[in-house]
mmCIF file of C-alpha atoms in Angstrom:
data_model
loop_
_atom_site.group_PDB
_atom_site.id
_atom_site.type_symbol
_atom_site.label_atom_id
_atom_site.label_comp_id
_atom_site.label_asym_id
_atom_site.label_seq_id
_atom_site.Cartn_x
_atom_site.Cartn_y
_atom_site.Cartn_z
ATOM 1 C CA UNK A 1153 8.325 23.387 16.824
ATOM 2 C CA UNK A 1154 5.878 20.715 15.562
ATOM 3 C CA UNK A 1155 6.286 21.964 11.726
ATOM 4 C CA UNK A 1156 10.288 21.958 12.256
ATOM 5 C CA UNK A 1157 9.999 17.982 14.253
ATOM 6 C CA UNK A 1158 7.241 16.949 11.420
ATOM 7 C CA UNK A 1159 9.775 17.941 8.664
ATOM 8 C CA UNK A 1160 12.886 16.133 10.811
ATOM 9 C CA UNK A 1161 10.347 12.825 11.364
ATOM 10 C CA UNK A 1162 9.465 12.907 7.683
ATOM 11 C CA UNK A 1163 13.162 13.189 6.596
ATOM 12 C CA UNK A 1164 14.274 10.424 9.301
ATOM 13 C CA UNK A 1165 11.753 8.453 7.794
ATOM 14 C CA UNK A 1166 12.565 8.912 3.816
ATOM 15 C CA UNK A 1167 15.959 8.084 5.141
ATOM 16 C CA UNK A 1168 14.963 4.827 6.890
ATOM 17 C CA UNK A 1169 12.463 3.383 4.061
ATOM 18 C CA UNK A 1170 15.119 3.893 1.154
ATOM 19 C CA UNK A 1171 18.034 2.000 2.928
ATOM 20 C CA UNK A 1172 16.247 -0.635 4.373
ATOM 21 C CA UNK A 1173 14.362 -1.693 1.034
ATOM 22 C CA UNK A 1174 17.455 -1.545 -0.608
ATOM 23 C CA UNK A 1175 19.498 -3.407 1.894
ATOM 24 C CA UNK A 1176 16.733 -6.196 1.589
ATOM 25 C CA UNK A 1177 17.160 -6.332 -2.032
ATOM 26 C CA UNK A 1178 20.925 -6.429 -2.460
ATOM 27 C CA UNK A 1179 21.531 -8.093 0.801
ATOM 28 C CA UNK A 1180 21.927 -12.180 -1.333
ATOM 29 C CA UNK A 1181 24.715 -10.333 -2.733
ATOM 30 C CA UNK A 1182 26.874 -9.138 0.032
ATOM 31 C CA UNK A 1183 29.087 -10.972 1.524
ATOM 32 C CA UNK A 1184 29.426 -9.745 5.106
ATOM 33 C CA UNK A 1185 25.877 -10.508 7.121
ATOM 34 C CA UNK A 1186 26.631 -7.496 9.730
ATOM 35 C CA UNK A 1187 25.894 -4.886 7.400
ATOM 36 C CA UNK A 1188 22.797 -6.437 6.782
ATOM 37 C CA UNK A 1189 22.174 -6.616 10.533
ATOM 38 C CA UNK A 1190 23.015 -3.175 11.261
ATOM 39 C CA UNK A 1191 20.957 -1.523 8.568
ATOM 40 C CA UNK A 1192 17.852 -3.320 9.585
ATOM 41 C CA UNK A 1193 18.362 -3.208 13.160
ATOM 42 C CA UNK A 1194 18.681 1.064 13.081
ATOM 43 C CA UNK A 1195 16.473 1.510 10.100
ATOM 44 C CA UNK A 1196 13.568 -1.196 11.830
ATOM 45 C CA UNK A 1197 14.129 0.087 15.560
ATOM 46 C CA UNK A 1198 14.042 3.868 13.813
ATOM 47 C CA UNK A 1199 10.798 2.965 12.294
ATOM 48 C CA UNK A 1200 8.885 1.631 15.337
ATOM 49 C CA UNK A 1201 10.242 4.891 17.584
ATOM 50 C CA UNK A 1202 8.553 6.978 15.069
ATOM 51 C CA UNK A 1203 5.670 4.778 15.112
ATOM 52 C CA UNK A 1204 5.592 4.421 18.498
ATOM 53 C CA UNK A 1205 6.529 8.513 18.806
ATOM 54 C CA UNK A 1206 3.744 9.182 16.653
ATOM 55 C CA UNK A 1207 1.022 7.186 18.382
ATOM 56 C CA UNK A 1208 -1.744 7.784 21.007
ATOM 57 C CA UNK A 1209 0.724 6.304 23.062
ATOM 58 C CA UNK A 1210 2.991 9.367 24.613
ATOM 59 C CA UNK A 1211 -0.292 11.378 25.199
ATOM 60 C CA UNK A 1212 -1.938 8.562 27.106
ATOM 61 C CA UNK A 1213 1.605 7.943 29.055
ATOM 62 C CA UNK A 1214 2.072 11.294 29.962
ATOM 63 C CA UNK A 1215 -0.798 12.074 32.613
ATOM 64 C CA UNK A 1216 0.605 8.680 34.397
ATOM 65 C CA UNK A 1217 4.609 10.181 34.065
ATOM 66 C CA UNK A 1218 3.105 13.326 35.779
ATOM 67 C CA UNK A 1219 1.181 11.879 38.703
ATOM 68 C CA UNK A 1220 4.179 9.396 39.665
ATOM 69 C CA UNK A 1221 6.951 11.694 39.172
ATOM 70 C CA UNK A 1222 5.284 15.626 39.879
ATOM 71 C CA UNK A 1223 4.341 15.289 44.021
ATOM 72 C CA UNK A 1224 7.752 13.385 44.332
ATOM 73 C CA UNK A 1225 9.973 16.201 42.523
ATOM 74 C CA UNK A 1226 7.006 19.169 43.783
ATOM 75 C CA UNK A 1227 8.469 17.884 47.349
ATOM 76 C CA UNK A 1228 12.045 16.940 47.097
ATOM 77 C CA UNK A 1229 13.015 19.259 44.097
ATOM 78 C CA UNK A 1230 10.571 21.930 43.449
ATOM 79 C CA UNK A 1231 12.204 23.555 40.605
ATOM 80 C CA UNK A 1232 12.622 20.875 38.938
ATOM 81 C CA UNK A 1233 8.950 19.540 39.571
ATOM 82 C CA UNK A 1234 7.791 22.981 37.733
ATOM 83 C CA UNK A 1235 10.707 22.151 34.982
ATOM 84 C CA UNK A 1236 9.281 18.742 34.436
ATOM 85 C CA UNK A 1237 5.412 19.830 34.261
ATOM 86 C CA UNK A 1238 6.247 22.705 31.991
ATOM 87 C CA UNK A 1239 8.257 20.328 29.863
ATOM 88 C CA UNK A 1240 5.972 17.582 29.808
ATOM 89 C CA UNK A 1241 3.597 20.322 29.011
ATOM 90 C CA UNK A 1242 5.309 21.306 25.498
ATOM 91 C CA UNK A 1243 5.901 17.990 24.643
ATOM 92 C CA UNK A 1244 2.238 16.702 24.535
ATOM 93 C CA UNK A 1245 1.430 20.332 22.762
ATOM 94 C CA UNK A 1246 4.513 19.682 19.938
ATOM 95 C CA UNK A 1247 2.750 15.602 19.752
ATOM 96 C CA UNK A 1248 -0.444 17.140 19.135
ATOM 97 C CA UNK A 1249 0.942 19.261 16.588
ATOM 98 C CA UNK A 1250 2.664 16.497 14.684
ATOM 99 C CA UNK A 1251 -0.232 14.493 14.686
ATOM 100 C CA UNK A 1252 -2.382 17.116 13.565
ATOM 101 C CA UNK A 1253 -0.857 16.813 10.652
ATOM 102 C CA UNK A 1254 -2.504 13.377 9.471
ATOM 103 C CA UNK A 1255 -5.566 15.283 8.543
ATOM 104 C CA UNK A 1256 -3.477 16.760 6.124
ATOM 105 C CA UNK A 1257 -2.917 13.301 3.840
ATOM 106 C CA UNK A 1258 -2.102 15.276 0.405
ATOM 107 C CA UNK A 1259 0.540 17.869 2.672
ATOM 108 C CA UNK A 1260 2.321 14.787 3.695
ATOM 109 C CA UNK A 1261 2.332 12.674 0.626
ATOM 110 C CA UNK A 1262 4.027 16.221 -0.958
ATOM 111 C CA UNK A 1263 6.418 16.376 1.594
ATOM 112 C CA UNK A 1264 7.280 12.541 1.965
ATOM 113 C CA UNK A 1265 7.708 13.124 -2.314
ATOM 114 C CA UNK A 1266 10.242 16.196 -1.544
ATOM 115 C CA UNK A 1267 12.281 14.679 0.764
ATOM 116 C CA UNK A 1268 12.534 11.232 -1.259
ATOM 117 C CA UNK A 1269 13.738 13.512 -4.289
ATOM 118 C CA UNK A 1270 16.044 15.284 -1.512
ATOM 119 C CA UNK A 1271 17.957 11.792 -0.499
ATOM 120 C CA UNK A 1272 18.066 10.870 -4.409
ATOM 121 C CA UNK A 1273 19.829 14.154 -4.776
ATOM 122 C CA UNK A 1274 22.419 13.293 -2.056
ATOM 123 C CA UNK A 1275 22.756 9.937 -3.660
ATOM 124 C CA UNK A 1276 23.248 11.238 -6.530
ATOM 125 C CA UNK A 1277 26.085 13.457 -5.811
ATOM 126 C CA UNK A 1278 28.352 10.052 -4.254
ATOM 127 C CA UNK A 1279 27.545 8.672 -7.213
ATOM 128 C CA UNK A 1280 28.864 11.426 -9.146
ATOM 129 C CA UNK A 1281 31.881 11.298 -6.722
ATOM 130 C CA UNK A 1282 32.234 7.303 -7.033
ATOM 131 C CA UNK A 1283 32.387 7.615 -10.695
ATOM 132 C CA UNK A 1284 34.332 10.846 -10.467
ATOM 133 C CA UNK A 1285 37.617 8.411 -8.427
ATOM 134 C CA UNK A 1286 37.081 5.997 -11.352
ATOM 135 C CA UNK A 1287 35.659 3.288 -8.920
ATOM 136 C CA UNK A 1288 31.825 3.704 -9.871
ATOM 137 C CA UNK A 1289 29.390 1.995 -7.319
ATOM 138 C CA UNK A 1290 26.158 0.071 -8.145
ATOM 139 C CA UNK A 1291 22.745 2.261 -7.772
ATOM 140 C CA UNK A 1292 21.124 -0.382 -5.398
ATOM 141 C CA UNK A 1293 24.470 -0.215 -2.993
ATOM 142 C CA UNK A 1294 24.521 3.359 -2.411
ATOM 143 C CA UNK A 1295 20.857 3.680 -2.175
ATOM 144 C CA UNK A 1296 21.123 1.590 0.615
ATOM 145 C CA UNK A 1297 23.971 2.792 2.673
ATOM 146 C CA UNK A 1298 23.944 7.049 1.822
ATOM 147 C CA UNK A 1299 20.715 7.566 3.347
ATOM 148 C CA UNK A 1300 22.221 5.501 6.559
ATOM 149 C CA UNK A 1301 25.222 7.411 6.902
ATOM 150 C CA UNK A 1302 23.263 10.502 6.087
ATOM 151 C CA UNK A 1303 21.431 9.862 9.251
ATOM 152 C CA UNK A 1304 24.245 8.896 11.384
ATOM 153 C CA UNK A 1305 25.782 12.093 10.482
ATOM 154 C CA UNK A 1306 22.786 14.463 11.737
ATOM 155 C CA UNK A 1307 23.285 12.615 15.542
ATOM 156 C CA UNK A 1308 24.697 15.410 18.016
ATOM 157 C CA UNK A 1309 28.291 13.589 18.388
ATOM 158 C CA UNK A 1310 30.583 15.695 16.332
ATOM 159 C CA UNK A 1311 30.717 18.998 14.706
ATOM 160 C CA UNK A 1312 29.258 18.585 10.711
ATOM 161 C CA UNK A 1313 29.446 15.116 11.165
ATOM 162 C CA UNK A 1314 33.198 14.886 11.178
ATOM 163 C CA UNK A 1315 34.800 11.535 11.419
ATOM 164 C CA UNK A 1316 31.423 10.049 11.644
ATOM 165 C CA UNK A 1317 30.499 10.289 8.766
ATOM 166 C CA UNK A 1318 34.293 8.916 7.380
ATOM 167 C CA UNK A 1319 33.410 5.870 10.099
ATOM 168 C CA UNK A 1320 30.204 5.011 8.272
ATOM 169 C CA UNK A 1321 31.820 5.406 5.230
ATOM 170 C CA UNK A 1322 34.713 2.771 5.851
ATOM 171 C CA UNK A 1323 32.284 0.243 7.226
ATOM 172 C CA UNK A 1324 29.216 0.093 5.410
ATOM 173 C CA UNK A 1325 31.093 0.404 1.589
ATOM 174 C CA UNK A 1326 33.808 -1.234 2.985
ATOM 175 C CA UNK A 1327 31.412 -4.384 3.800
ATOM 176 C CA UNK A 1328 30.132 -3.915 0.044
ATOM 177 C CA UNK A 1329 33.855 -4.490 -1.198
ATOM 178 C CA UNK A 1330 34.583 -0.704 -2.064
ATOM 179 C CA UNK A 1331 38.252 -0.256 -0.708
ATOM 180 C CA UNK A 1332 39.504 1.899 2.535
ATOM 181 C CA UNK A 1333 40.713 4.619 0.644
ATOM 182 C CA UNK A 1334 38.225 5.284 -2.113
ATOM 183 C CA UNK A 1335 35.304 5.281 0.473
ATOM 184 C CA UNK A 1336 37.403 7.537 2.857
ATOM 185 C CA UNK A 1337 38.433 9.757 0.028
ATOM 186 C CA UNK A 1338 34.365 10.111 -1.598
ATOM 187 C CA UNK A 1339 33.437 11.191 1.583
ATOM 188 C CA UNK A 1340 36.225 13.543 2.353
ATOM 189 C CA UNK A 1341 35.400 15.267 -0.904
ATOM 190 C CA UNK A 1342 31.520 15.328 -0.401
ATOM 191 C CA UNK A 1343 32.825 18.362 1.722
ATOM 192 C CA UNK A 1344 33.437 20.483 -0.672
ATOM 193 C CA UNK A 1345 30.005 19.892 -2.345
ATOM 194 C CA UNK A 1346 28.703 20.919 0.587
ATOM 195 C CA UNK A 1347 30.660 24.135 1.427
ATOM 196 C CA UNK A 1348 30.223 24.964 -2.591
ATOM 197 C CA UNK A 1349 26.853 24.702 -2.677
ATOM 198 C CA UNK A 1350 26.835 27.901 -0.090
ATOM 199 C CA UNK A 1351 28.917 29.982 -2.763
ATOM 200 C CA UNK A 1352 26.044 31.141 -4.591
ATOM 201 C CA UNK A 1353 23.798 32.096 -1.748
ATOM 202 C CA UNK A 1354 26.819 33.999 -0.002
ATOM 203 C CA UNK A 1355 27.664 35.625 -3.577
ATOM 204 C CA UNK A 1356 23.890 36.687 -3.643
ATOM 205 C CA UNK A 1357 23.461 37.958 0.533
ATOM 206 C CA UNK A 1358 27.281 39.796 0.373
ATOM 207 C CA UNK A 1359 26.038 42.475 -1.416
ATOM 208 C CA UNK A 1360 23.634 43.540 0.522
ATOM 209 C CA UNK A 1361 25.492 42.443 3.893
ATOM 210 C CA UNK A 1362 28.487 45.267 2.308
ATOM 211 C CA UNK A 1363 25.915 47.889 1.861
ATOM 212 C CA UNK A 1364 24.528 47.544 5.349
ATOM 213 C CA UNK A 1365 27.697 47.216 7.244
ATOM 214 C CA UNK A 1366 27.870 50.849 5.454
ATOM 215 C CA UNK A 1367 25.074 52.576 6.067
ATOM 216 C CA UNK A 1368 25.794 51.681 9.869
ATOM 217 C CA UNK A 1369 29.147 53.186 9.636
ATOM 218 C CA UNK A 1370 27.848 56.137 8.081
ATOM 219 C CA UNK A 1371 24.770 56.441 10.704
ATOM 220 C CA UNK A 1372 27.330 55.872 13.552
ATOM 221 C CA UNK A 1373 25.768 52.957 14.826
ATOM 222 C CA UNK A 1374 27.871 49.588 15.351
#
């Protein structure tokens, strides 16, 4: 759990640093203020959560959360007193996890490389897709606004993102003068970048997926 939440906090945070430079830089140029605003309101308030997330803080919090809240629930909800201690338990074991990790500077400086080269990869591909509708987009823009909507996409509100990520789309290129239907259809194709970038892995697991499906059938077994 802490390797899988270091790798998501390290990714958030690629994410966060390459649109809110950029946004800074290009920001004299746009016309609408709000994008501004909203870029460095999520990408600064993302920054100090994982800041504040990743700080003595939670562990020194936690032994006050337990002795306000654990008699209280212990009395009135006992379940859910033994819920909350076990919880608050893994929590302060994943924190110390993740923070173990800053004894490991060169680790993180490889990682923190890797996932910067990941985002530049998904940026990229739009601008492959920009170019690719004959309405090309400038570097600085999309650096700026892919790894935003990127992260807006991995929230838990819709299945893959849908109609999320076609609402970030439509508002933060639409703010940089790209119009409604170019932005809606570069993100409606990104799709099927994403679903054919799984051909060759399926092409290489179907084989042997076929062959095992058969030796159950011969075996008997379902």
């Amino acid at each position: 759990a802490g390797a899988l939440l270091a790798d998501r906090v390290l990714g958030v945070l690629a994410l966060m640093t390459l649109s809110l430079a950029a946004t800074l830089w290009i920001w004299p140029t746009l016309g609408d203020r709000t994008v501004v605003a909203t870029v460095v309101g999520l990408a600064g308030g993302m920054l100090v959560a994982l800041a504040l997330a990743l700080s003595p803080l939670p562990v020194r919090l936690a032994p006050y959360a337990q002795r306000a809240l654990s008699p209280w629930l212990g009395h009135h909800q006992p379940r859910l007193g033994k819920f909350f201690d076990k919880l608050l338990l893994r929590l302060t074991e994943t924190h110390a996890a993740i923070v173990d990790y800053r004894r490991r500077p060169r680790t993180l400086v490889w990682v923190m490389l890797l996932n910067f080269g990941v985002q530049g990869l998904r940026i990229l591909s739009f601008h492959c897709l920009f170019r690719a509708v004959h309405y090309p987009v400038p570097w600085l823009s999309e650096i700026a606004f892919v790894p935003m909507i990127v992260f807006l996409t991995l929230l838990p509100i819709s299945f893959f993102g849908l109609g999320v990520k076609e609402g970030a789309f439509l508002y933060f290129f639409g703010r940089a003068g790209v119009p409604a239907p170019v932005s809606l259809g570069v993100s409606l194709l990104s799709y099927l970048l994403v679903f054919g970038a799984q051909i060759p892995g399926a092409v290489l697991v179907l084989p042997r997926f076929l062959a095992d499906r058969r030796a159950r059938s011969v075996s008997g077994n379902p």
